[in-house]
Amino acid sequence: MAPQDITMFVNRDRAERIARQSIKSAERFHIQHGVVRWADGTVDRGYRVAINDLEGKTLRYL
């Protein structure tokens, strides 16, 4: 999978709503709680959404 930007959602409900709108047939989504630590020492916390195929292989992130 190629590198890409990943959106971190502050609210789990919002992450789920956007994920449901973004998936195609034969895809599923998985919401993960994530933490990003930046080089300058700041930390972002939130939820990220992985879009998977029916076999569980990650296709992309929102």
mmCIF file of C-alpha atoms in Angstrom:
data_model
loop_
_atom_site.group_PDB
_atom_site.id
_atom_site.type_symbol
_atom_site.label_atom_id
_atom_site.label_comp_id
_atom_site.label_asym_id
_atom_site.label_seq_id
_atom_site.Cartn_x
_atom_site.Cartn_y
_atom_site.Cartn_z
ATOM 1 C CA MET A 1 0.000 0.000 0.000
ATOM 2 C CA ALA A 2 1.380 3.412 -0.972
ATOM 3 C CA PRO A 3 1.870 6.111 1.697
ATOM 4 C CA GLN A 4 -1.084 8.444 2.121
ATOM 5 C CA ASP A 5 -2.503 11.100 4.419
ATOM 6 C CA ILE A 6 -4.711 9.722 7.178
ATOM 7 C CA THR A 7 -7.529 11.752 8.728
ATOM 8 C CA MET A 8 -7.760 11.586 12.516
ATOM 9 C CA PHE A 9 -11.338 12.120 13.709
ATOM 10 C CA VAL A 10 -11.911 13.580 17.177
ATOM 11 C CA ASN A 11 -15.292 11.901 17.566
ATOM 12 C CA ARG A 12 -15.884 8.149 17.034
ATOM 13 C CA ASP A 13 -19.475 8.722 15.874
ATOM 14 C CA ARG A 14 -18.294 11.119 13.169
ATOM 15 C CA ALA A 15 -15.631 8.638 12.063
ATOM 16 C CA GLU A 16 -18.281 5.922 11.747
ATOM 17 C CA ARG A 17 -20.683 8.158 9.810
ATOM 18 C CA ILE A 18 -17.995 9.184 7.304
ATOM 19 C CA ALA A 19 -16.820 5.567 6.968
ATOM 20 C CA ARG A 20 -20.323 4.319 6.165
ATOM 21 C CA GLN A 21 -20.618 6.958 3.428
ATOM 22 C CA SER A 22 -17.196 6.126 1.973
ATOM 23 C CA ILE A 23 -17.270 2.350 1.580
ATOM 24 C CA LYS A 24 -18.215 0.564 -1.620
ATOM 25 C CA SER A 25 -19.830 -2.845 -1.975
ATOM 26 C CA ALA A 26 -17.483 -5.686 -0.935
ATOM 27 C CA GLU A 27 -15.693 -3.385 1.544
ATOM 28 C CA ARG A 28 -15.783 -3.108 5.312
ATOM 29 C CA PHE A 29 -14.402 -0.503 7.664
ATOM 30 C CA HIS A 30 -12.565 -0.694 10.959
ATOM 31 C CA ILE A 31 -12.243 2.207 13.396
ATOM 32 C CA GLN A 32 -9.051 2.362 15.448
ATOM 33 C CA HIS A 33 -8.090 4.711 18.256
ATOM 34 C CA GLY A 34 -4.777 6.248 17.291
ATOM 35 C CA VAL A 35 -2.027 8.474 18.623
ATOM 36 C CA VAL A 36 0.367 10.429 16.400
ATOM 37 C CA ARG A 37 3.582 11.787 17.908
ATOM 38 C CA TRP A 38 5.160 14.536 15.827
ATOM 39 C CA ALA A 39 8.854 15.441 15.605
ATOM 40 C CA ASP A 40 8.249 18.721 17.472
ATOM 41 C CA GLY A 41 6.916 16.799 20.498
ATOM 42 C CA THR A 42 3.203 17.456 20.024
ATOM 43 C CA VAL A 43 0.710 14.599 20.203
ATOM 44 C CA ASP A 44 -2.573 14.174 18.301
ATOM 45 C CA ARG A 45 -5.147 11.651 19.496
ATOM 46 C CA GLY A 46 -8.200 10.511 17.615
ATOM 47 C CA TYR A 47 -9.853 7.819 15.568
ATOM 48 C CA ARG A 48 -8.691 6.624 12.176
ATOM 49 C CA VAL A 49 -10.707 4.564 9.715
ATOM 50 C CA ALA A 50 -9.251 1.659 7.747
ATOM 51 C CA ILE A 51 -11.163 0.429 4.702
ATOM 52 C CA ASN A 52 -10.719 -3.332 4.237
ATOM 53 C CA ASP A 53 -11.785 -5.871 1.646
ATOM 54 C CA LEU A 54 -13.933 -8.816 2.716
ATOM 55 C CA GLU A 55 -10.804 -10.856 3.515
ATOM 56 C CA GLY A 56 -9.566 -8.205 5.957
ATOM 57 C CA LYS A 57 -6.734 -6.762 3.857
ATOM 58 C CA THR A 58 -6.418 -2.998 4.306
ATOM 59 C CA LEU A 59 -7.115 -1.205 1.039
ATOM 60 C CA ARG A 60 -6.852 2.408 2.196
ATOM 61 C CA TYR A 61 -7.341 4.789 5.099
ATOM 62 C CA LEU A 62 -9.695 7.750 5.214
#
